[in-house]
mmCIF file of C-alpha atoms and ligand atoms in Angstrom:
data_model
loop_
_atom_site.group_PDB
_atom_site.id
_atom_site.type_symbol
_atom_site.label_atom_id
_atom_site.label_comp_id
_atom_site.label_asym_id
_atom_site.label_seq_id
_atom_site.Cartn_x
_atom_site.Cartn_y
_atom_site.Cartn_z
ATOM 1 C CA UNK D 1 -13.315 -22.795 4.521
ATOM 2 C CA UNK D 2 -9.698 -23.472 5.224
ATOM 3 C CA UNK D 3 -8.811 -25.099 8.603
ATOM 4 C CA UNK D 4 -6.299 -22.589 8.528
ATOM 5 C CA UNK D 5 -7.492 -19.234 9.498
ATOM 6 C CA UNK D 6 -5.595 -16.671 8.353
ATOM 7 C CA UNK D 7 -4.922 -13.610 11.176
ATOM 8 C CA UNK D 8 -5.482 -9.776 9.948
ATOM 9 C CA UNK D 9 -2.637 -7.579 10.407
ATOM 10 C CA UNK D 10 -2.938 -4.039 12.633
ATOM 11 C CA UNK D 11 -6.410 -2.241 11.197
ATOM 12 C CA UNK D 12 -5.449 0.578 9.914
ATOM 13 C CA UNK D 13 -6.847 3.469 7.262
ATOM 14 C CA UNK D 14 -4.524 2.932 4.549
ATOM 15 C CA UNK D 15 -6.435 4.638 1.432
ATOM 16 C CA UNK D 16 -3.664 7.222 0.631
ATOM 17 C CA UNK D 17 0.199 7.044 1.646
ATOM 18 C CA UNK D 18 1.945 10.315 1.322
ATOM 19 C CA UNK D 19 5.354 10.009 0.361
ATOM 20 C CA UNK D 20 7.577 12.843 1.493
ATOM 21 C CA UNK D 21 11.557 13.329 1.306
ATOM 22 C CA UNK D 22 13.067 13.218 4.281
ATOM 23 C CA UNK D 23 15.536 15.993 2.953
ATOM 24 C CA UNK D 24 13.070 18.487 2.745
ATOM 25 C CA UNK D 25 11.626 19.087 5.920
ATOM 26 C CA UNK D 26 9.378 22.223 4.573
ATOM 27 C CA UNK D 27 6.756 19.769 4.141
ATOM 28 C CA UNK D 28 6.542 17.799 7.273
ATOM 29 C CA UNK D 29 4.204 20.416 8.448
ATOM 30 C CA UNK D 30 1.748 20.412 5.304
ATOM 31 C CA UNK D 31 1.774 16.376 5.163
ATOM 32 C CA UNK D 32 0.937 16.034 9.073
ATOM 33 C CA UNK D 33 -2.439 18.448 8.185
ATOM 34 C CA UNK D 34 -2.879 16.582 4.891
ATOM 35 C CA UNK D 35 -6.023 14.159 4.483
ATOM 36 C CA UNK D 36 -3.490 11.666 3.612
ATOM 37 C CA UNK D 37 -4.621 8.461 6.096
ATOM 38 C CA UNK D 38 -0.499 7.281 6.209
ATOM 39 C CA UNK D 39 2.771 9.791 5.355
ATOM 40 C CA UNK D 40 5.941 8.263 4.875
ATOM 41 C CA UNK D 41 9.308 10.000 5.477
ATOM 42 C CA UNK D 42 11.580 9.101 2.896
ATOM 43 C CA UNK D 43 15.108 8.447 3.581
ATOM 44 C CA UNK D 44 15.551 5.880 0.490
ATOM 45 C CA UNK D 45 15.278 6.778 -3.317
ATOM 46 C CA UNK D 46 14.038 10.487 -2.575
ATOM 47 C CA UNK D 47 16.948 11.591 -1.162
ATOM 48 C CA UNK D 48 20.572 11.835 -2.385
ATOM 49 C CA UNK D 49 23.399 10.552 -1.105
ATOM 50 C CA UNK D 50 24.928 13.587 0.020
ATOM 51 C CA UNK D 51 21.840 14.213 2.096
ATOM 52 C CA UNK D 52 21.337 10.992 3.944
ATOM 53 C CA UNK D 53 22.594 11.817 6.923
ATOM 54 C CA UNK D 54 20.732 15.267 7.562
ATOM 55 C CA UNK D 55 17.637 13.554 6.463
ATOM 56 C CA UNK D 56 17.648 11.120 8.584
ATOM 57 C CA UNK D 57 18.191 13.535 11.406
ATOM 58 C CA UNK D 58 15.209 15.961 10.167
ATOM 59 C CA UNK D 59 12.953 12.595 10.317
ATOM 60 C CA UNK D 60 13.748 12.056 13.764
ATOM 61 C CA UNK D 61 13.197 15.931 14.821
ATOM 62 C CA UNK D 62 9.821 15.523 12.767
ATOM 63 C CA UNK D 63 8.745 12.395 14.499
ATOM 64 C CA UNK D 64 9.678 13.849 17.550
ATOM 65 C CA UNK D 65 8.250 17.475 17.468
ATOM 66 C CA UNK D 66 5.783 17.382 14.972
ATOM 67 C CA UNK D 67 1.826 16.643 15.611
ATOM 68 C CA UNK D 68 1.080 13.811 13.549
ATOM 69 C CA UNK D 69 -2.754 13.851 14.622
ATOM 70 C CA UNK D 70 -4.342 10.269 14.071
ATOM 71 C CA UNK D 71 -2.269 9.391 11.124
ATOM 72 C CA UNK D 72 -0.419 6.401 10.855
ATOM 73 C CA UNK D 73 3.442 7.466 10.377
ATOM 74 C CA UNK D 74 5.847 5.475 8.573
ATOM 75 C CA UNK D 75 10.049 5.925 7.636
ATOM 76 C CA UNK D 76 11.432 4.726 4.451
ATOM 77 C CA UNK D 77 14.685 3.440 5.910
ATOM 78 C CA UNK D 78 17.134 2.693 2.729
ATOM 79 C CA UNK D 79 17.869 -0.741 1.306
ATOM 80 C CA UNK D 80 19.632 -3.889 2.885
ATOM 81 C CA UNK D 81 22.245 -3.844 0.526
ATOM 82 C CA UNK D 82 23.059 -0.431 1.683
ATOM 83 C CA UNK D 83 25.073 0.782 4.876
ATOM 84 C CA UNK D 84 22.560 3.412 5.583
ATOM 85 C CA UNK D 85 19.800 0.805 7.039
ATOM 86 C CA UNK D 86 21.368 -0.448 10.068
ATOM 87 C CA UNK D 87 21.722 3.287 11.148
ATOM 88 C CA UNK D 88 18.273 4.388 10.225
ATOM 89 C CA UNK D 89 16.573 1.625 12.122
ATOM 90 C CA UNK D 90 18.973 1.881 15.271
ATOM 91 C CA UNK D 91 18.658 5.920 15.074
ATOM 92 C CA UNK D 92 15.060 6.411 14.495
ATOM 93 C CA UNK D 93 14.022 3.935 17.092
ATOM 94 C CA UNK D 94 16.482 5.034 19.338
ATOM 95 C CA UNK D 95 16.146 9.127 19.253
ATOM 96 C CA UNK D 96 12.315 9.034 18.742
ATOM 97 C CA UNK D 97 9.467 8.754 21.537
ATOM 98 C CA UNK D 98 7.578 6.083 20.604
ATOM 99 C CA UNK D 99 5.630 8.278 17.622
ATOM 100 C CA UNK D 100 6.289 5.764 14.701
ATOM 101 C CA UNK D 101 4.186 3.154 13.800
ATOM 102 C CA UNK D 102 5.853 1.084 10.780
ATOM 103 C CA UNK D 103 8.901 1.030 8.756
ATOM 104 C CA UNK D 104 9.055 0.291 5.265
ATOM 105 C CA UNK D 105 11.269 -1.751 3.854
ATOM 106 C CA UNK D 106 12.318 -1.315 0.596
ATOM 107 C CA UNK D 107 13.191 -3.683 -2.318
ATOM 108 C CA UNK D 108 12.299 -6.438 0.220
ATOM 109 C CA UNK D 109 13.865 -9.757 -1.690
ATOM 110 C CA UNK D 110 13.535 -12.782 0.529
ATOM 111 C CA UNK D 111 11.947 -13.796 3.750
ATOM 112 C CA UNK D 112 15.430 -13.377 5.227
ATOM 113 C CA UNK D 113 15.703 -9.959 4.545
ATOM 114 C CA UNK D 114 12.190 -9.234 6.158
ATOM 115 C CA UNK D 115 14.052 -11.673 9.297
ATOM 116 C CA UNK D 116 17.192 -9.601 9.686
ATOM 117 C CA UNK D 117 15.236 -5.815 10.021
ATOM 118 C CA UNK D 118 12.640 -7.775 12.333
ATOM 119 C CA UNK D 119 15.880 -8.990 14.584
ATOM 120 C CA UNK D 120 17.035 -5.576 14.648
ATOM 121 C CA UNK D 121 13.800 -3.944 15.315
ATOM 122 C CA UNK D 122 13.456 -6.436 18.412
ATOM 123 C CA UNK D 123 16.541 -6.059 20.301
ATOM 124 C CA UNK D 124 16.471 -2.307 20.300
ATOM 125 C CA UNK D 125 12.697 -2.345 21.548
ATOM 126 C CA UNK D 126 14.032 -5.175 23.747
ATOM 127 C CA UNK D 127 16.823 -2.716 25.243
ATOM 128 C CA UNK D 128 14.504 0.265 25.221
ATOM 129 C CA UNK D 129 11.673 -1.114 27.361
ATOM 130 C CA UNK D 130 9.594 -0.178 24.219
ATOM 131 C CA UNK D 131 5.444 -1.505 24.494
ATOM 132 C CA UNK D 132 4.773 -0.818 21.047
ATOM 133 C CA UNK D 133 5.896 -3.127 18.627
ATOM 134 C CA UNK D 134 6.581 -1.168 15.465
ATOM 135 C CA UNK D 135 4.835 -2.632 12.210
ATOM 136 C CA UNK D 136 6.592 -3.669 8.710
ATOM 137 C CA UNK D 137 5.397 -2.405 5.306
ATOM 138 C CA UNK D 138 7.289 -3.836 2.594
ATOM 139 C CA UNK D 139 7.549 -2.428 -1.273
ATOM 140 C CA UNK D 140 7.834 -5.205 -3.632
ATOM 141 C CA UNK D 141 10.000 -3.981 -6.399
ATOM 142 C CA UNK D 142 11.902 -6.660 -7.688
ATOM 143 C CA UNK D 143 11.997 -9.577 -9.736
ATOM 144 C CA UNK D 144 13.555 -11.581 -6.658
ATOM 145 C CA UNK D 145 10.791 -9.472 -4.224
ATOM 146 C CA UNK D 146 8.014 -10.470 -6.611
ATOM 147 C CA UNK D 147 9.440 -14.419 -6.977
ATOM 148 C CA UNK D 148 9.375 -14.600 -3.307
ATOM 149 C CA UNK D 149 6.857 -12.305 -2.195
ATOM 150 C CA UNK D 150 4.750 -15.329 -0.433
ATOM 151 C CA UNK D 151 7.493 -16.161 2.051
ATOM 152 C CA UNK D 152 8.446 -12.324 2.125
ATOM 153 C CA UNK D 153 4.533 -12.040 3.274
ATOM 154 C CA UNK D 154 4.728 -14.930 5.830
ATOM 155 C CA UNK D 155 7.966 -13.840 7.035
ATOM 156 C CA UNK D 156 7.235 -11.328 10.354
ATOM 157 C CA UNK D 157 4.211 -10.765 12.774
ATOM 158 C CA UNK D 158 5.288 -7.220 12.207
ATOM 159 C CA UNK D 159 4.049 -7.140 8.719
ATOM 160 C CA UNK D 160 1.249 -5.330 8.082
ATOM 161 C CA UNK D 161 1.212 -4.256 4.170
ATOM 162 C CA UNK D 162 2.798 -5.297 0.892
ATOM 163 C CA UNK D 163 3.137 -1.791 -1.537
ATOM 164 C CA UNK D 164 3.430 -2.602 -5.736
ATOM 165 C CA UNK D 165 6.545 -0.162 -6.166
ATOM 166 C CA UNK D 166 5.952 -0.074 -9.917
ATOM 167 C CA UNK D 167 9.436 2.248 -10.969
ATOM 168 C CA UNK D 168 11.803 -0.030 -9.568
ATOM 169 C CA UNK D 169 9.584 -3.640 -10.354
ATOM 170 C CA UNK D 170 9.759 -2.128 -13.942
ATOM 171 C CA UNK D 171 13.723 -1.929 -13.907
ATOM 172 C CA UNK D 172 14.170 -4.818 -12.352
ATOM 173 C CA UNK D 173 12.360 -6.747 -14.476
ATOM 174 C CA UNK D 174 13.578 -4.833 -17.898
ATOM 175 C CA UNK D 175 9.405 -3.797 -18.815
ATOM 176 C CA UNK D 176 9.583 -1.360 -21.153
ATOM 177 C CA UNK D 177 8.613 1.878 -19.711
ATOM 178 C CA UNK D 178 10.522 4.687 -18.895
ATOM 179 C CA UNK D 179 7.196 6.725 -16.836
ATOM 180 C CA UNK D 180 6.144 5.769 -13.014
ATOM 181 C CA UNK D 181 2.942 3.735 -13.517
ATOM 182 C CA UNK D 182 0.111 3.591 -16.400
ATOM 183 C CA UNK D 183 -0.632 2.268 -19.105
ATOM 184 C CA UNK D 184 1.755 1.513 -22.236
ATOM 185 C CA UNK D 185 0.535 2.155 -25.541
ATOM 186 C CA UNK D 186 2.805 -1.038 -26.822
ATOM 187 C CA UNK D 187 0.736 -3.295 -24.288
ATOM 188 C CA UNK D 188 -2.442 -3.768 -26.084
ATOM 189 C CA UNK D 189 -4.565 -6.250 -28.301
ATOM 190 C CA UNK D 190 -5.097 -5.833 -31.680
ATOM 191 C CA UNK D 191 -8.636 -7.186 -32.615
ATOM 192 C CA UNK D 192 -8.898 -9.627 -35.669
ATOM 193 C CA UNK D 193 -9.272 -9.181 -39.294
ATOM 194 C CA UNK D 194 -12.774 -9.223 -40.102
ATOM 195 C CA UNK D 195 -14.569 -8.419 -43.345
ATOM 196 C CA UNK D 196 -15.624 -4.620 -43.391
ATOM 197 C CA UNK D 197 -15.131 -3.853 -39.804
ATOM 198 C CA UNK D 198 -11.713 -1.808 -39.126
ATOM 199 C CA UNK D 199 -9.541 -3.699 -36.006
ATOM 200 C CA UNK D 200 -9.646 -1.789 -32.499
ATOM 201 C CA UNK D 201 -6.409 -1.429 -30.462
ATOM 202 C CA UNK D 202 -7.332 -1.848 -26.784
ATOM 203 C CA UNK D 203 -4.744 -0.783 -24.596
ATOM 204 C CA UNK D 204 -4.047 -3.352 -21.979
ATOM 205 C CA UNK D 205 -2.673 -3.366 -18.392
ATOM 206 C CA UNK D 206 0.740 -4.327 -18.460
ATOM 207 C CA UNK D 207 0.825 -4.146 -14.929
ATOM 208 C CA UNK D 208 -1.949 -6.317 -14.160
ATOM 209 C CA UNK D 209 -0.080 -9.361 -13.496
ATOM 210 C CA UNK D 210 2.173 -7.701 -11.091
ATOM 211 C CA UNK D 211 -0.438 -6.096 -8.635
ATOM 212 C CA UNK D 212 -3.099 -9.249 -8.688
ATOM 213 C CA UNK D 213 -0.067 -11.785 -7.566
ATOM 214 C CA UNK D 214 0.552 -8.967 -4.790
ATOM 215 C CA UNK D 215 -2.393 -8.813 -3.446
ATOM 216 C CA UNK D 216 -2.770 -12.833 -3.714
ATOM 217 C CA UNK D 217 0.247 -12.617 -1.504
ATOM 218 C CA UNK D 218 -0.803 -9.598 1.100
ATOM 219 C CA UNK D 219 -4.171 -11.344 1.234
ATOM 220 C CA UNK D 220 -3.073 -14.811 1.850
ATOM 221 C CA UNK D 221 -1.511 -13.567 4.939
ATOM 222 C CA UNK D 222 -4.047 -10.902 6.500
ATOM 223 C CA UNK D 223 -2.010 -7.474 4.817
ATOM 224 C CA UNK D 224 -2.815 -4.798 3.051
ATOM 225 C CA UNK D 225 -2.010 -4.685 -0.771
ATOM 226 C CA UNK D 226 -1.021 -1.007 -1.454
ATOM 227 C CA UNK D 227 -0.607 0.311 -4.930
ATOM 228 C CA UNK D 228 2.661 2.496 -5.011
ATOM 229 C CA UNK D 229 3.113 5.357 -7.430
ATOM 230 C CA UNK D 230 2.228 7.240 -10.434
ATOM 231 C CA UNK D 231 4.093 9.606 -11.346
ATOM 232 C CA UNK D 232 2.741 11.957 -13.493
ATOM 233 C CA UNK D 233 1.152 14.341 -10.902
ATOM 234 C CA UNK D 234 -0.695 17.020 -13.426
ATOM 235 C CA UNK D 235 -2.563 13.758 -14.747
ATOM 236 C CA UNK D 236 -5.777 13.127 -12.161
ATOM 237 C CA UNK D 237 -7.323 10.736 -14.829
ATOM 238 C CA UNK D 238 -4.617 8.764 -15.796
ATOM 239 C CA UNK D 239 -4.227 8.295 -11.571
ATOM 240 C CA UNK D 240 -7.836 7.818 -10.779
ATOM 241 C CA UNK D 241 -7.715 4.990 -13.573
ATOM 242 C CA UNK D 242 -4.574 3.393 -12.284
ATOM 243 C CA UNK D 243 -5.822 3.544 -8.654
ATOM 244 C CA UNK D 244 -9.328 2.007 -9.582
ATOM 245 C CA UNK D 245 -7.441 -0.727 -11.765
ATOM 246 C CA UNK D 246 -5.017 -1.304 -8.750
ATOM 247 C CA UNK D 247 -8.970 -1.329 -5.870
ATOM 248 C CA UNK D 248 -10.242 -3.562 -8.622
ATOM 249 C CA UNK D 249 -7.857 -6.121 -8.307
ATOM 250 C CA UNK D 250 -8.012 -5.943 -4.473
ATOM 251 C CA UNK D 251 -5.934 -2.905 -3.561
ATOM 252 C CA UNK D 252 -7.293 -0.690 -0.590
ATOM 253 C CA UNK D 253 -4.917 2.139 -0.756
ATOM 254 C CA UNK D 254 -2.500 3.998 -3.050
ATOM 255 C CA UNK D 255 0.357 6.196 -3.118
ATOM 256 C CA UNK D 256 0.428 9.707 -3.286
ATOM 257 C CA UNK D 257 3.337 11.303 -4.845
ATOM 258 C CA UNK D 258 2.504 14.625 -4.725
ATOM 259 C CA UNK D 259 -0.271 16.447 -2.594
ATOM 260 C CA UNK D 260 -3.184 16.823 -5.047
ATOM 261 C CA UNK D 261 -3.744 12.986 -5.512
ATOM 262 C CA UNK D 262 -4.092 12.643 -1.617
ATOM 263 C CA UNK D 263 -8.044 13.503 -2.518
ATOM 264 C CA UNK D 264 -7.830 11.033 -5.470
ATOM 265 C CA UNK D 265 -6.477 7.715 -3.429
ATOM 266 C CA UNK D 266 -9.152 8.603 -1.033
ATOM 267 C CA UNK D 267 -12.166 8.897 -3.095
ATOM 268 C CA UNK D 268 -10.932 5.611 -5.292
ATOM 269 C CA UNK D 269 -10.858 3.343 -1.937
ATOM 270 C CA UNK D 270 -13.712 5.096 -0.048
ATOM 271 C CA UNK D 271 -16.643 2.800 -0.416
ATOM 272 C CA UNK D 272 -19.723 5.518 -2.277
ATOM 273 C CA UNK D 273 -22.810 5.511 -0.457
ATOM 274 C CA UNK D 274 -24.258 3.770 -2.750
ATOM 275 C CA UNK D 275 -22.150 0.369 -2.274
ATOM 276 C CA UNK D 276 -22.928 1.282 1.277
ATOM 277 C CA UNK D 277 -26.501 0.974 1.211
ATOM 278 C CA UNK D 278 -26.258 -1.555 -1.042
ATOM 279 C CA UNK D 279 -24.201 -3.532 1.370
ATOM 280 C CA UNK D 280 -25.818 -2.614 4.223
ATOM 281 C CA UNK D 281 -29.199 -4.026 2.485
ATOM 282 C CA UNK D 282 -27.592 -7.126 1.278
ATOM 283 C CA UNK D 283 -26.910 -8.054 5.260
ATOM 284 C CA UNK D 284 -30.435 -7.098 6.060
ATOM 285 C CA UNK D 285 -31.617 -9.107 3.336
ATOM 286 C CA UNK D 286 -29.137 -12.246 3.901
ATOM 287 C CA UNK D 287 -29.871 -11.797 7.910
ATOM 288 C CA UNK D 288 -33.581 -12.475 6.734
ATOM 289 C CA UNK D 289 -32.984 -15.654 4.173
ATOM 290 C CA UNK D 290 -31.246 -17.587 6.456
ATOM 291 C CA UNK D 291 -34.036 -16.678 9.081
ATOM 292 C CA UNK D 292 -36.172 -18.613 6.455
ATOM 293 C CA UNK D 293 -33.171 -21.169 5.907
ATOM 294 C CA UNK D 294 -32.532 -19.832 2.806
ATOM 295 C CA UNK D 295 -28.695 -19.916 1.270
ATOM 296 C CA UNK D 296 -29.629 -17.234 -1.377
ATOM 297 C CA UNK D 297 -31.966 -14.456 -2.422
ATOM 298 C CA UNK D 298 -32.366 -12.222 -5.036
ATOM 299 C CA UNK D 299 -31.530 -8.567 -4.435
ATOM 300 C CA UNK D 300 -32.206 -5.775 -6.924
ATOM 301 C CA UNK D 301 -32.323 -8.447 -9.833
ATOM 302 C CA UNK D 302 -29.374 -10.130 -8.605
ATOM 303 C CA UNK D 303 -28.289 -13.087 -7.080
ATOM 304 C CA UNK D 304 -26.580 -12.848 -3.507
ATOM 305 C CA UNK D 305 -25.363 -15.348 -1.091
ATOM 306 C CA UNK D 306 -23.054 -16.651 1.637
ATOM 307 C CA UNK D 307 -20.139 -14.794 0.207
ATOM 308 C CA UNK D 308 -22.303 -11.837 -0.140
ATOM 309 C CA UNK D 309 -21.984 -11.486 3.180
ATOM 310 C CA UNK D 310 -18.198 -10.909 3.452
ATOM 311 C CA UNK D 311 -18.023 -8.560 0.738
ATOM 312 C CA UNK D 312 -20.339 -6.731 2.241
ATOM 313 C CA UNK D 313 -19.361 -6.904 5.538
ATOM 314 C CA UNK D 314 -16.261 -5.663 4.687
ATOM 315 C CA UNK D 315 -17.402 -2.190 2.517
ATOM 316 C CA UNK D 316 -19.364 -1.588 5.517
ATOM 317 C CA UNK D 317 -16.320 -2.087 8.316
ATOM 318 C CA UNK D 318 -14.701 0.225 5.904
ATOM 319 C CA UNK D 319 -17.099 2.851 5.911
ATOM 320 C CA UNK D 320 -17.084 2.667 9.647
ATOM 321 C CA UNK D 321 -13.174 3.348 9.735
ATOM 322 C CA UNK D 322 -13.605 6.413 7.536
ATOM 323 C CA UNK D 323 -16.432 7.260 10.093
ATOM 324 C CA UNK D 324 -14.084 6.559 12.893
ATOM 325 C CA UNK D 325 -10.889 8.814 11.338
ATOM 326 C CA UNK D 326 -13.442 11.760 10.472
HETATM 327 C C1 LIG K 1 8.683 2.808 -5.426
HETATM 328 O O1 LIG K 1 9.542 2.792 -4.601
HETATM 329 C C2 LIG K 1 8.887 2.437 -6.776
HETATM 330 O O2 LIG K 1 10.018 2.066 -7.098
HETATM 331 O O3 LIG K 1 7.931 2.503 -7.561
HETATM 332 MG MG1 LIG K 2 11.383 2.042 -5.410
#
């Protein structure tokens, strides 16, 4: 082990994130009784920019008047490079009671960036006597996000998640797609030439690169890694594949874009009772080797150890958070 020990970030349930426009407040309502562990209100790339300015002003009415329940509740405030932040961060902290519990930050590019929006964030709850200290997720979506996205993860004690926003990483990096997450059919492996067997095509995971060094990142520095969206809402599949891809490579939560893959983010990155006993066994049976000063058993067939342990330690902390949130 390290000498450095690395610190988690805020526990929270962060299986599904519910992203709703802030310009359509008909759905605050259905979003706060949604199963959805984490709802963001949008004031970024869902909304136009003819509607900024009443969205932002529905957001605040919703944090302020709407029962939110045990969810964690997040604003989408819009981009640095845009003269609509500074406004949605003083605003929103400002003309809200204390209901919010992170901002995210989109097309976060450098550790500055993450700096300035902390500096902000302090001196209003500095001025406004505020105890809580309101979290940072931040949506890496860029080629200069994704170059710097160690520092960008180092950069606040606010931050608590790192999110793969796959639409915009794809057009800033030129990938050739023109859909919000998936597979491509041009991203594959064609298998060799062999005598009398036809080749296979196996479609690949183009965006396999992408999430891994995001969660190597989030990880690194005790956050979340969060896949962001797909967007092809009438196709459950093609999400529940992305989504177990994305827990695969170390992901605990995805996005939902629409309300019927709430459901699917949370059954992807809800441990099944089955890992569950089996974790819970391996401790039992781990807890028992090294009462005989054993390193490792066999389980089931199977090697465990040491590191055994932690993995299972932390499928069954998870289970005890779903537990927890009902
Ligand atoms: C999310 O913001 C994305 O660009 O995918
Ligand atoms: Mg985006």
């Amino acid at each position: 082990m390290s000498f450095t020990i690395i610190e988690p970030a805020t526990a929270r349930l962060n299986r599904s994130e519910l992203a709703v426009p802030g310009s359509n407040p008909k759905l605050f309502e259905k979003a706060a009784q949604s199963q959805a562990d984490v709802v963001f209100l949008d004031l970024e790339d869902a909304v136009a920019p003819d509607d900024k300015v009443q969205a932002r002003k529905n957001v605040i009415e919703a944090i302020n008047d709407i029962d939110w329940g045990a969810k964690t509740l997040s604003v989408r405030i819009n981009g640095l490079d845009t003269h609509y932040m500074y406004r949605d961060v003083v605003d929103i902290l400002e003309q809200t009671s204390g209901r919010l519990d992170v901002i995210m930050i989109p097309k976060v590019g450098t550790a500055a960036d993450v700096y300035a929006v902390d500096m902000l964030v302090t001196q209003i709850e500095d001025a406004m006597k505020l105890s809580k200290r309101i979290g940072f997720e931040h949506i890496i979506e860029t080629a200069l996000g994704m170059a710097n996205v160690d520092e960008i993860a180092a950069a606040s004690k606010r931050n608590e998640s790192l999110h793969f926003g796959v639409a915009d990483y794809a057009a800033s990096t030129k990938a050739r797609t023109t859909v919000i997450g998936g597979p491509n059919a041009l991203y594959g492996v064609l298998t060799d030439m062999e005598e009398g067997r036809e080749r296979d095509y196996h479609w690949g995971d183009m965006w396999h690169y992408a999430v891994s060094r995001m969660v190597v990142a989030a990880r690194a520095n005790g956050l979340r890694p969060i896949d962001g969206p797909f967007g092809d809402f009438s196709d459950p599949d093609g999400f529940k594949a992305q989504a177990n891809r994305a827990a695969c490579l170390g992901c605990e939560g995805k996005w939902a874009i629409h309300p019927s893959q709430i459901a699917l983010a949370n059954e992807v990155n809800s441990p099944s009772e089955a890992e569950i006993d089996r974790a819970q066994r391996i401790l039992v049976a781990m807890a028992q080797a090294q009462k005989e000063g054993k390193g490792a058993v066999a389980l089931d067939g199977r090697l465990i150890d040491i590191a055994s342990i932690k993995q299972a330690e932390v499928m069954v902390k998870k289970a005890e958070q779903i537990l927890a949130a009902g």
